[in-house]
Amino acid sequence: MPKTQYNTCVRYGKAYSRALRAHFLTQTALLSFVLQLVFDSPEISPMRRKLLDMCRKVYRGSARVLREADVILLAIQERGRTARLWFQFIRQVELIRLFLRAERVGDWDLHLHAVREMLPYFHAAGHLNKSAQLYLQLMTSSASRLPPAERDALFGGGFCVRKQDKLWSGNFSDQTIGMDYMRLPKGYRGNNHAGQRYKEYYCSLGEKYAIYRTVEVIRALENFCGISVISSYQHTDIRDARINLNADHKEKFKNWLAQHNPFDKPADQLVCLSSGLVADITVSCDKAFMISASMAKYVGRAFSDITLHRKEKAVPLSAMNRSISVQGAAVQVNPTQLFHRIIIAQKDVSDLEQHFA
């Protein structure tokens, strides 16, 4: 991707939105594919009539049909390791949806619930950030100690940043920094500028505050001139063009899944759908949910009592062909991350030769 195009994607949050859209479309295609398996299954033909009557039964308080559907989905999930992995992906994307909903509408309780549910998955992935545990503990207990006015503001959506007083316009702080702080100064200086060296594009503390103070000046000039360089990307997903594009891409995902069905693989095999690579017994990414459930015991403990070990994390499929031996232990290497660090560390293009020698 060209440098200027990449900077634009970062400033406007496009790279973030595109990544989320890819996960959401994949989850939607998977759920649609699983539902088709449910309908086509010969042993549950009465299910068709029951589903037609589901709304009426649920309205009357009967959840029997939903329980039967859960049993069928559990049976599909237990068909093998590959099926279990993709059902796990569906569950993880659902957590992302909960978190985004909490940030967009300003639901504090849902925000804490989403963070609490995501932390064990972070542990299973090897992201052992104890400050996240500390954040959850402090935020859970601090609400009761706040003055009434501040507590009402917190539960009223005051923890997220809003550019407009509209529904679904909330934003969490990390993305706000990237979209607001870097957009108005046009990314001339700051963390998103892809210059040659660190000292050339990491602005000093004084420059950061100077740019921050000019934000209001730039906005005042825009209002005076009657122009604006800020566009709203909050509701693009409900436009007809985006809906039609999503439907088209979802069908492509479904067609691809029909050719690479994750639910008909042998029960004892974990298969990469795109390459056909079969995992060995050391790969445990399909058990990440069970690993995360075992790590959930750390949630709510005292900060000094939390002990996390990377050896307990789930081993991904990529570890089979991206691992090196360091002092007798297998260490997974991310080629993309390694290349990025080499690019940052180099002082000149000629330095690349010694890095790859």
mmCIF file of C-alpha atoms in Angstrom:
data_model
loop_
_atom_site.group_PDB
_atom_site.id
_atom_site.type_symbol
_atom_site.label_atom_id
_atom_site.label_comp_id
_atom_site.label_asym_id
_atom_site.label_seq_id
_atom_site.Cartn_x
_atom_site.Cartn_y
_atom_site.Cartn_z
ATOM 1 C CA MET A 1 0.000 0.000 0.000
ATOM 2 C CA PRO A 2 1.424 3.463 -0.870
ATOM 3 C CA LYS A 3 2.633 5.545 2.087
ATOM 4 C CA THR A 4 0.128 8.382 1.599
ATOM 5 C CA GLN A 5 -2.768 5.964 1.196
ATOM 6 C CA TYR A 6 -1.732 4.081 4.358
ATOM 7 C CA ASN A 7 -1.562 7.324 6.374
ATOM 8 C CA THR A 8 -5.021 8.295 5.155
ATOM 9 C CA CYS A 9 -6.425 4.908 6.193
ATOM 10 C CA VAL A 10 -4.936 5.300 9.673
ATOM 11 C CA ARG A 11 -6.164 8.869 10.175
ATOM 12 C CA TYR A 12 -9.728 8.107 9.146
ATOM 13 C CA GLY A 13 -9.890 4.705 10.834
ATOM 14 C CA LYS A 14 -10.370 2.904 7.514
ATOM 15 C CA ALA A 15 -7.833 0.172 8.204
ATOM 16 C CA TYR A 16 -9.582 -0.556 11.499
ATOM 17 C CA SER A 17 -13.042 -0.554 9.887
ATOM 18 C CA ARG A 18 -11.947 -2.805 7.044
ATOM 19 C CA ALA A 19 -10.508 -5.353 9.440
ATOM 20 C CA LEU A 20 -13.742 -5.403 11.444
ATOM 21 C CA ARG A 21 -15.807 -5.690 8.276
ATOM 22 C CA ALA A 22 -13.778 -8.716 7.165
ATOM 23 C CA HIS A 23 -14.379 -10.459 10.507
ATOM 24 C CA PHE A 24 -18.085 -9.587 10.539
ATOM 25 C CA LEU A 25 -18.667 -10.817 6.986
ATOM 26 C CA THR A 26 -16.781 -14.028 7.713
ATOM 27 C CA GLN A 27 -18.877 -14.635 10.810
ATOM 28 C CA THR A 28 -22.115 -13.910 8.926
ATOM 29 C CA ALA A 29 -21.163 -16.291 6.121
ATOM 30 C CA LEU A 30 -20.230 -18.984 8.646
ATOM 31 C CA LEU A 31 -23.517 -18.643 10.519
ATOM 32 C CA SER A 32 -25.453 -18.742 7.254
ATOM 33 C CA PHE A 33 -23.532 -21.844 6.217
ATOM 34 C CA VAL A 34 -24.164 -23.533 9.578
ATOM 35 C CA LEU A 35 -27.866 -22.686 9.391
ATOM 36 C CA GLN A 36 -28.028 -24.299 5.962
ATOM 37 C CA LEU A 37 -26.460 -27.433 7.458
ATOM 38 C CA VAL A 38 -29.170 -27.428 10.103
ATOM 39 C CA PHE A 39 -31.930 -27.152 7.502
ATOM 40 C CA ASP A 40 -30.417 -29.844 5.270
ATOM 41 C CA SER A 41 -29.898 -32.341 8.070
ATOM 42 C CA PRO A 42 -32.333 -35.278 7.510
ATOM 43 C CA GLU A 43 -32.721 -36.187 11.181
ATOM 44 C CA ILE A 44 -34.187 -32.810 12.124
ATOM 45 C CA SER A 45 -36.831 -32.329 9.435
ATOM 46 C CA PRO A 46 -39.490 -31.387 12.047
ATOM 47 C CA MET A 47 -37.240 -28.461 12.898
ATOM 48 C CA ARG A 48 -38.508 -26.572 9.856
ATOM 49 C CA ARG A 49 -42.051 -26.416 11.220
ATOM 50 C CA LYS A 50 -40.803 -25.560 14.680
ATOM 51 C CA LEU A 51 -38.735 -22.642 13.423
ATOM 52 C CA LEU A 52 -41.759 -21.157 11.681
ATOM 53 C CA ASP A 53 -43.518 -21.146 15.016
ATOM 54 C CA MET A 54 -40.496 -19.996 17.032
ATOM 55 C CA CYS A 55 -41.504 -16.365 17.507
ATOM 56 C CA ARG A 56 -44.891 -17.291 18.915
ATOM 57 C CA LYS A 57 -43.456 -19.861 21.326
ATOM 58 C CA VAL A 58 -40.658 -17.591 22.525
ATOM 59 C CA TYR A 59 -43.172 -14.803 23.062
ATOM 60 C CA ARG A 60 -45.193 -17.111 25.277
ATOM 61 C CA GLY A 61 -42.103 -17.887 27.332
ATOM 62 C CA SER A 62 -41.189 -21.274 25.894
ATOM 63 C CA ALA A 63 -37.497 -21.649 25.019
ATOM 64 C CA ARG A 64 -37.714 -25.353 24.163
ATOM 65 C CA VAL A 65 -37.094 -24.787 20.457
ATOM 66 C CA LEU A 66 -34.048 -22.664 21.182
ATOM 67 C CA ARG A 67 -32.664 -25.356 23.466
ATOM 68 C CA GLU A 68 -33.133 -27.956 20.733
ATOM 69 C CA ALA A 69 -31.325 -25.664 18.283
ATOM 70 C CA ASP A 70 -28.454 -25.318 20.764
ATOM 71 C CA VAL A 71 -28.171 -29.110 20.951
ATOM 72 C CA ILE A 72 -27.950 -29.333 17.155
ATOM 73 C CA LEU A 73 -25.321 -26.589 16.976
ATOM 74 C CA LEU A 74 -23.315 -28.315 19.701
ATOM 75 C CA ALA A 75 -23.417 -31.548 17.698
ATOM 76 C CA ILE A 76 -22.077 -29.734 14.619
ATOM 77 C CA GLN A 77 -19.371 -28.092 16.721
ATOM 78 C CA GLU A 78 -18.205 -31.461 18.068
ATOM 79 C CA ARG A 79 -17.727 -32.956 14.612
ATOM 80 C CA GLY A 80 -13.996 -32.315 14.851
ATOM 81 C CA ARG A 81 -11.163 -29.970 15.714
ATOM 82 C CA THR A 82 -11.637 -27.816 12.619
ATOM 83 C CA ALA A 83 -15.341 -27.304 13.319
ATOM 84 C CA ARG A 84 -14.548 -26.412 16.933
ATOM 85 C CA LEU A 85 -12.020 -23.806 15.799
ATOM 86 C CA TRP A 86 -14.496 -22.000 13.556
ATOM 87 C CA PHE A 87 -17.264 -22.016 16.149
ATOM 88 C CA GLN A 88 -14.714 -20.472 18.468
ATOM 89 C CA PHE A 89 -14.110 -17.756 15.876
ATOM 90 C CA ILE A 90 -17.849 -17.032 15.770
ATOM 91 C CA ARG A 91 -17.856 -16.619 19.552
ATOM 92 C CA GLN A 92 -14.886 -14.252 19.468
ATOM 93 C CA VAL A 93 -16.399 -12.029 16.771
ATOM 94 C CA GLU A 94 -19.566 -11.836 18.844
ATOM 95 C CA LEU A 95 -17.466 -10.436 21.698
ATOM 96 C CA ILE A 96 -16.093 -7.794 19.319
ATOM 97 C CA ARG A 97 -19.663 -6.850 18.423
ATOM 98 C CA LEU A 98 -20.560 -6.488 22.096
ATOM 99 C CA PHE A 99 -17.547 -4.283 22.740
ATOM 100 C CA LEU A 100 -18.277 -2.051 19.743
ATOM 101 C CA ARG A 101 -21.913 -1.729 20.738
ATOM 102 C CA ALA A 102 -20.891 -0.696 24.258
ATOM 103 C CA GLU A 103 -18.532 1.976 22.912
ATOM 104 C CA ARG A 104 -20.915 3.270 20.258
ATOM 105 C CA VAL A 105 -23.974 3.657 22.482
ATOM 106 C CA GLY A 106 -22.101 4.399 25.731
ATOM 107 C CA ASP A 107 -23.242 1.355 27.739
ATOM 108 C CA TRP A 108 -20.876 1.169 30.724
ATOM 109 C CA ASP A 109 -22.107 -2.169 32.083
ATOM 110 C CA LEU A 110 -21.828 -3.787 28.654
ATOM 111 C CA HIS A 111 -18.332 -2.305 28.283
ATOM 112 C CA LEU A 112 -17.140 -3.968 31.496
ATOM 113 C CA HIS A 113 -18.860 -7.222 30.548
ATOM 114 C CA ALA A 114 -17.139 -7.277 27.142
ATOM 115 C CA VAL A 115 -13.726 -6.532 28.668
ATOM 116 C CA ARG A 116 -14.230 -9.252 31.274
ATOM 117 C CA GLU A 117 -15.134 -11.804 28.586
ATOM 118 C CA MET A 118 -12.232 -10.815 26.309
ATOM 119 C CA LEU A 119 -9.444 -10.946 28.895
ATOM 120 C CA PRO A 120 -9.210 -14.769 29.034
ATOM 121 C CA TYR A 121 -8.886 -14.873 25.239
ATOM 122 C CA PHE A 122 -6.046 -12.364 25.457
ATOM 123 C CA HIS A 123 -4.319 -14.650 27.946
ATOM 124 C CA ALA A 124 -4.805 -17.658 25.670
ATOM 125 C CA ALA A 125 -3.251 -15.659 22.811
ATOM 126 C CA GLY A 126 -0.206 -14.794 24.923
ATOM 127 C CA HIS A 127 -1.088 -11.124 25.517
ATOM 128 C CA LEU A 128 -0.257 -11.101 29.225
ATOM 129 C CA ASN A 129 -1.011 -7.470 30.008
ATOM 130 C CA LYS A 130 -1.635 -7.236 33.738
ATOM 131 C CA SER A 131 -2.698 -3.609 33.435
ATOM 132 C CA ALA A 132 -5.863 -4.821 31.695
ATOM 133 C CA GLN A 133 -6.716 -6.856 34.802
ATOM 134 C CA LEU A 134 -6.016 -3.813 36.957
ATOM 135 C CA TYR A 135 -8.213 -1.646 34.729
ATOM 136 C CA LEU A 136 -11.138 -4.047 35.033
ATOM 137 C CA GLN A 137 -10.830 -4.241 38.817
ATOM 138 C CA LEU A 138 -10.568 -0.478 39.270
ATOM 139 C CA MET A 139 -13.424 0.330 36.912
ATOM 140 C CA THR A 140 -15.691 -2.286 38.472
ATOM 141 C CA SER A 141 -15.166 -0.976 41.996
ATOM 142 C CA SER A 142 -14.805 2.757 41.319
ATOM 143 C CA ALA A 143 -18.356 3.369 40.109
ATOM 144 C CA SER A 144 -19.784 2.941 43.608
ATOM 145 C CA ARG A 145 -17.314 5.485 45.035
ATOM 146 C CA LEU A 146 -18.012 8.256 42.545
ATOM 147 C CA PRO A 147 -20.154 11.288 43.393
ATOM 148 C CA PRO A 148 -23.730 10.969 42.094
ATOM 149 C CA ALA A 149 -23.217 13.489 39.275
ATOM 150 C CA GLU A 150 -20.080 11.768 37.984
ATOM 151 C CA ARG A 151 -21.650 8.331 38.327
ATOM 152 C CA ASP A 152 -24.674 9.428 36.302
ATOM 153 C CA ALA A 153 -22.370 10.843 33.629
ATOM 154 C CA LEU A 154 -20.391 7.586 33.524
ATOM 155 C CA PHE A 155 -23.442 5.363 33.149
ATOM 156 C CA GLY A 156 -24.926 7.852 30.712
ATOM 157 C CA GLY A 157 -22.150 7.259 28.187
ATOM 158 C CA GLY A 158 -19.575 9.726 29.488
ATOM 159 C CA PHE A 159 -16.720 7.216 29.223
ATOM 160 C CA CYS A 160 -16.644 7.335 25.414
ATOM 161 C CA VAL A 161 -15.818 10.241 23.098
ATOM 162 C CA ARG A 162 -18.604 11.724 20.993
ATOM 163 C CA LYS A 163 -18.178 14.077 18.075
ATOM 164 C CA GLN A 164 -21.919 14.318 17.516
ATOM 165 C CA ASP A 165 -24.907 13.886 19.786
ATOM 166 C CA LYS A 166 -26.273 10.959 17.805
ATOM 167 C CA LEU A 167 -26.926 7.319 18.480
ATOM 168 C CA TRP A 168 -24.028 5.014 17.606
ATOM 169 C CA SER A 169 -21.582 7.938 17.455
ATOM 170 C CA GLY A 170 -19.461 7.042 20.470
ATOM 171 C CA ASN A 171 -15.797 6.240 20.021
ATOM 172 C CA PHE A 172 -13.173 4.734 22.313
ATOM 173 C CA SER A 173 -10.078 6.734 23.168
ATOM 174 C CA ASP A 174 -7.463 4.820 21.151
ATOM 175 C CA GLN A 175 -9.302 5.252 17.885
ATOM 176 C CA THR A 176 -10.164 8.859 18.749
ATOM 177 C CA ILE A 177 -6.456 9.685 19.059
ATOM 178 C CA GLY A 178 -5.764 8.222 15.642
ATOM 179 C CA MET A 179 -8.772 9.804 13.934
ATOM 180 C CA ASP A 180 -8.895 13.237 15.576
ATOM 181 C CA TYR A 181 -5.360 14.068 16.729
ATOM 182 C CA MET A 182 -3.780 12.997 13.443
ATOM 183 C CA ARG A 183 -6.521 14.141 11.065
ATOM 184 C CA LEU A 184 -6.607 17.889 11.619
ATOM 185 C CA PRO A 185 -2.817 18.405 11.502
ATOM 186 C CA LYS A 186 -2.887 16.126 8.425
ATOM 187 C CA GLY A 187 -0.366 13.754 9.940
ATOM 188 C CA TYR A 188 2.619 16.031 9.294
ATOM 189 C CA ARG A 189 4.149 14.921 12.569
ATOM 190 C CA GLY A 190 3.264 12.176 15.002
ATOM 191 C CA ASN A 191 3.120 8.432 15.443
ATOM 192 C CA ASN A 192 1.383 7.749 12.137
ATOM 193 C CA HIS A 193 3.945 9.501 9.961
ATOM 194 C CA ALA A 194 6.039 6.980 8.020
ATOM 195 C CA GLY A 195 9.334 8.856 7.840
ATOM 196 C CA GLN A 196 12.876 7.565 7.525
ATOM 197 C CA ARG A 197 13.881 7.326 11.152
ATOM 198 C CA TYR A 198 12.396 7.577 14.625
ATOM 199 C CA LYS A 199 13.812 11.006 15.407
ATOM 200 C CA GLU A 200 12.450 12.357 12.127
ATOM 201 C CA TYR A 201 8.794 11.541 12.756
ATOM 202 C CA TYR A 202 8.351 11.077 16.514
ATOM 203 C CA CYS A 203 7.516 14.594 17.597
ATOM 204 C CA SER A 204 8.817 15.887 20.892
ATOM 205 C CA LEU A 205 6.583 16.507 23.880
ATOM 206 C CA GLY A 206 6.404 20.230 23.156
ATOM 207 C CA GLU A 207 5.412 19.635 19.537
ATOM 208 C CA LYS A 208 2.652 17.248 20.620
ATOM 209 C CA TYR A 209 1.121 19.834 22.913
ATOM 210 C CA ALA A 210 1.536 22.519 20.253
ATOM 211 C CA ILE A 211 -0.348 20.449 17.684
ATOM 212 C CA TYR A 212 -3.026 19.597 20.236
ATOM 213 C CA ARG A 213 -3.587 23.291 21.021
ATOM 214 C CA THR A 214 -3.953 24.179 17.351
ATOM 215 C CA VAL A 215 -6.892 21.806 16.921
ATOM 216 C CA GLU A 216 -9.389 24.379 18.199
ATOM 217 C CA VAL A 217 -7.748 27.084 16.065
ATOM 218 C CA ILE A 218 -8.102 24.936 12.953
ATOM 219 C CA ARG A 219 -11.741 24.223 13.767
ATOM 220 C CA ALA A 220 -12.414 27.938 14.293
ATOM 221 C CA LEU A 221 -10.861 28.717 10.896
ATOM 222 C CA GLU A 222 -13.004 26.043 9.268
ATOM 223 C CA ASN A 223 -16.159 27.501 10.817
ATOM 224 C CA PHE A 224 -15.155 31.020 9.769
ATOM 225 C CA CYS A 225 -14.496 29.949 6.168
ATOM 226 C CA GLY A 226 -17.563 27.733 6.008
ATOM 227 C CA ILE A 227 -15.621 24.584 5.105
ATOM 228 C CA SER A 228 -14.920 21.322 6.885
ATOM 229 C CA VAL A 229 -12.378 18.570 6.392
ATOM 230 C CA ILE A 230 -14.167 16.183 8.756
ATOM 231 C CA SER A 231 -16.590 13.624 7.397
ATOM 232 C CA SER A 232 -18.784 11.259 9.369
ATOM 233 C CA TYR A 233 -18.081 7.547 8.967
ATOM 234 C CA GLN A 234 -20.440 6.501 11.736
ATOM 235 C CA HIS A 235 -23.398 5.367 9.634
ATOM 236 C CA THR A 236 -21.882 4.243 6.340
ATOM 237 C CA ASP A 237 -22.818 0.638 7.093
ATOM 238 C CA ILE A 238 -26.544 1.339 6.698
ATOM 239 C CA ARG A 239 -26.290 2.936 3.277
ATOM 240 C CA ASP A 240 -27.739 1.020 0.338
ATOM 241 C CA ALA A 241 -24.380 0.807 -1.426
ATOM 242 C CA ARG A 242 -22.676 -0.738 1.621
ATOM 243 C CA ILE A 243 -25.567 -3.146 2.248
ATOM 244 C CA ASN A 244 -25.462 -4.382 -1.349
ATOM 245 C CA LEU A 245 -21.672 -4.685 -1.241
ATOM 246 C CA ASN A 246 -21.824 -6.657 2.006
ATOM 247 C CA ALA A 247 -24.433 -9.004 0.553
ATOM 248 C CA ASP A 248 -22.261 -9.607 -2.502
ATOM 249 C CA HIS A 249 -19.150 -10.277 -0.429
ATOM 250 C CA LYS A 250 -21.073 -12.513 1.964
ATOM 251 C CA GLU A 251 -22.155 -14.711 -0.946
ATOM 252 C CA LYS A 252 -18.532 -14.978 -2.055
ATOM 253 C CA PHE A 253 -17.571 -16.066 1.448
ATOM 254 C CA LYS A 254 -20.362 -18.665 1.455
ATOM 255 C CA ASN A 255 -19.306 -20.052 -1.919
ATOM 256 C CA TRP A 256 -15.730 -20.330 -0.685
ATOM 257 C CA LEU A 257 -16.879 -22.098 2.486
ATOM 258 C CA ALA A 258 -18.968 -24.499 0.395
ATOM 259 C CA GLN A 259 -15.782 -25.513 -1.418
ATOM 260 C CA HIS A 260 -13.723 -25.630 1.808
ATOM 261 C CA ASN A 261 -16.288 -26.954 4.271
ATOM 262 C CA PRO A 262 -14.823 -26.724 7.801
ATOM 263 C CA PHE A 263 -17.484 -29.077 9.195
ATOM 264 C CA ASP A 264 -16.746 -32.203 7.154
ATOM 265 C CA LYS A 265 -13.092 -32.650 8.129
ATOM 266 C CA PRO A 266 -11.949 -35.743 10.054
ATOM 267 C CA ALA A 267 -12.678 -35.430 13.756
ATOM 268 C CA ASP A 268 -9.047 -35.814 14.813
ATOM 269 C CA GLN A 269 -7.614 -33.333 12.291
ATOM 270 C CA LEU A 270 -7.222 -29.570 12.470
ATOM 271 C CA VAL A 271 -6.995 -28.416 8.860
ATOM 272 C CA CYS A 272 -6.097 -25.008 7.424
ATOM 273 C CA LEU A 273 -8.895 -24.384 4.915
ATOM 274 C CA SER A 274 -6.854 -22.296 2.482
ATOM 275 C CA SER A 275 -3.681 -24.398 2.291
ATOM 276 C CA GLY A 276 -4.843 -27.831 3.450
ATOM 277 C CA LEU A 277 -2.087 -27.963 6.093
ATOM 278 C CA VAL A 278 -2.925 -30.474 8.842
ATOM 279 C CA ALA A 279 -1.849 -29.533 12.371
ATOM 280 C CA ASP A 280 0.048 -31.876 14.642
ATOM 281 C CA ILE A 281 -0.693 -32.590 18.282
ATOM 282 C CA THR A 282 1.305 -29.572 19.497
ATOM 283 C CA VAL A 283 -1.170 -27.106 17.946
ATOM 284 C CA SER A 284 -3.901 -26.160 20.418
ATOM 285 C CA CYS A 285 -5.608 -23.103 18.927
ATOM 286 C CA ASP A 286 -8.864 -25.074 18.637
ATOM 287 C CA LYS A 287 -8.796 -25.374 22.442
ATOM 288 C CA ALA A 288 -8.357 -21.643 23.051
ATOM 289 C CA PHE A 289 -11.842 -21.388 24.550
ATOM 290 C CA MET A 290 -11.046 -24.083 27.127
ATOM 291 C CA ILE A 291 -7.653 -22.503 27.803
ATOM 292 C CA SER A 292 -9.288 -19.099 28.250
ATOM 293 C CA ALA A 293 -11.890 -20.607 30.571
ATOM 294 C CA SER A 294 -9.119 -21.991 32.784
ATOM 295 C CA MET A 295 -7.456 -18.569 32.839
ATOM 296 C CA ALA A 296 -10.685 -16.827 33.823
ATOM 297 C CA LYS A 297 -9.819 -17.688 37.425
ATOM 298 C CA TYR A 298 -7.407 -14.730 37.418
ATOM 299 C CA VAL A 299 -10.182 -12.208 36.773
ATOM 300 C CA GLY A 300 -10.931 -10.345 39.996
ATOM 301 C CA ARG A 301 -7.799 -11.408 41.858
ATOM 302 C CA ALA A 302 -5.460 -8.993 43.583
ATOM 303 C CA PHE A 303 -2.889 -7.508 41.237
ATOM 304 C CA SER A 304 0.020 -8.974 43.201
ATOM 305 C CA ASP A 305 -1.508 -12.474 43.115
ATOM 306 C CA ILE A 306 -1.795 -12.709 39.321
ATOM 307 C CA THR A 307 0.807 -15.002 37.786
ATOM 308 C CA LEU A 308 0.631 -15.561 34.032
ATOM 309 C CA HIS A 309 2.867 -17.799 31.942
ATOM 310 C CA ARG A 310 3.306 -17.750 28.183
ATOM 311 C CA LYS A 311 3.711 -21.516 28.127
ATOM 312 C CA GLU A 312 -0.005 -21.771 28.958
ATOM 313 C CA LYS A 313 -1.091 -19.940 25.818
ATOM 314 C CA ALA A 314 -2.689 -21.633 22.828
ATOM 315 C CA VAL A 315 -0.332 -22.694 20.031
ATOM 316 C CA PRO A 316 -1.508 -21.450 16.591
ATOM 317 C CA LEU A 317 -1.350 -23.379 13.334
ATOM 318 C CA SER A 318 1.316 -21.019 12.007
ATOM 319 C CA ALA A 319 3.735 -22.311 14.664
ATOM 320 C CA MET A 320 4.313 -25.421 12.543
ATOM 321 C CA ASN A 321 6.188 -23.571 9.790
ATOM 322 C CA ARG A 322 7.149 -20.305 11.538
ATOM 323 C CA SER A 323 9.050 -21.565 14.561
ATOM 324 C CA ILE A 324 12.743 -21.589 15.378
ATOM 325 C CA SER A 325 14.620 -23.339 18.162
ATOM 326 C CA VAL A 326 16.096 -21.026 20.809
ATOM 327 C CA GLN A 327 17.988 -22.782 23.610
ATOM 328 C CA GLY A 328 16.008 -25.943 23.011
ATOM 329 C CA ALA A 329 12.604 -24.225 23.089
ATOM 330 C CA ALA A 330 10.367 -23.653 20.066
ATOM 331 C CA VAL A 331 9.747 -19.927 19.558
ATOM 332 C CA GLN A 332 7.191 -18.731 17.036
ATOM 333 C CA VAL A 333 8.369 -15.976 14.694
ATOM 334 C CA ASN A 334 6.056 -13.496 13.007
ATOM 335 C CA PRO A 335 7.778 -12.614 9.702
ATOM 336 C CA THR A 336 5.720 -9.448 9.199
ATOM 337 C CA GLN A 337 6.482 -8.103 12.668
ATOM 338 C CA LEU A 338 10.150 -9.016 12.296
ATOM 339 C CA PHE A 339 10.334 -7.181 8.969
ATOM 340 C CA HIS A 340 8.667 -4.081 10.462
ATOM 341 C CA ARG A 341 11.197 -3.977 13.299
ATOM 342 C CA ILE A 342 14.076 -4.288 10.840
ATOM 343 C CA ILE A 343 12.676 -1.382 8.800
ATOM 344 C CA ILE A 344 12.422 0.771 11.934
ATOM 345 C CA ALA A 345 15.930 -0.103 13.118
ATOM 346 C CA GLN A 346 17.671 0.537 9.806
ATOM 347 C CA LYS A 347 19.364 3.885 9.217
ATOM 348 C CA ASP A 348 19.707 3.591 5.482
ATOM 349 C CA VAL A 349 18.556 1.377 2.633
ATOM 350 C CA SER A 350 22.029 -0.131 2.458
ATOM 351 C CA ASP A 351 21.574 -1.476 6.002
ATOM 352 C CA LEU A 352 19.036 -3.991 4.730
ATOM 353 C CA GLU A 353 21.831 -6.069 3.249
ATOM 354 C CA GLN A 354 23.420 -6.851 6.604
ATOM 355 C CA HIS A 355 20.045 -7.565 8.214
ATOM 356 C CA PHE A 356 19.255 -10.228 5.634
ATOM 357 C CA ALA A 357 22.797 -11.582 5.359
#
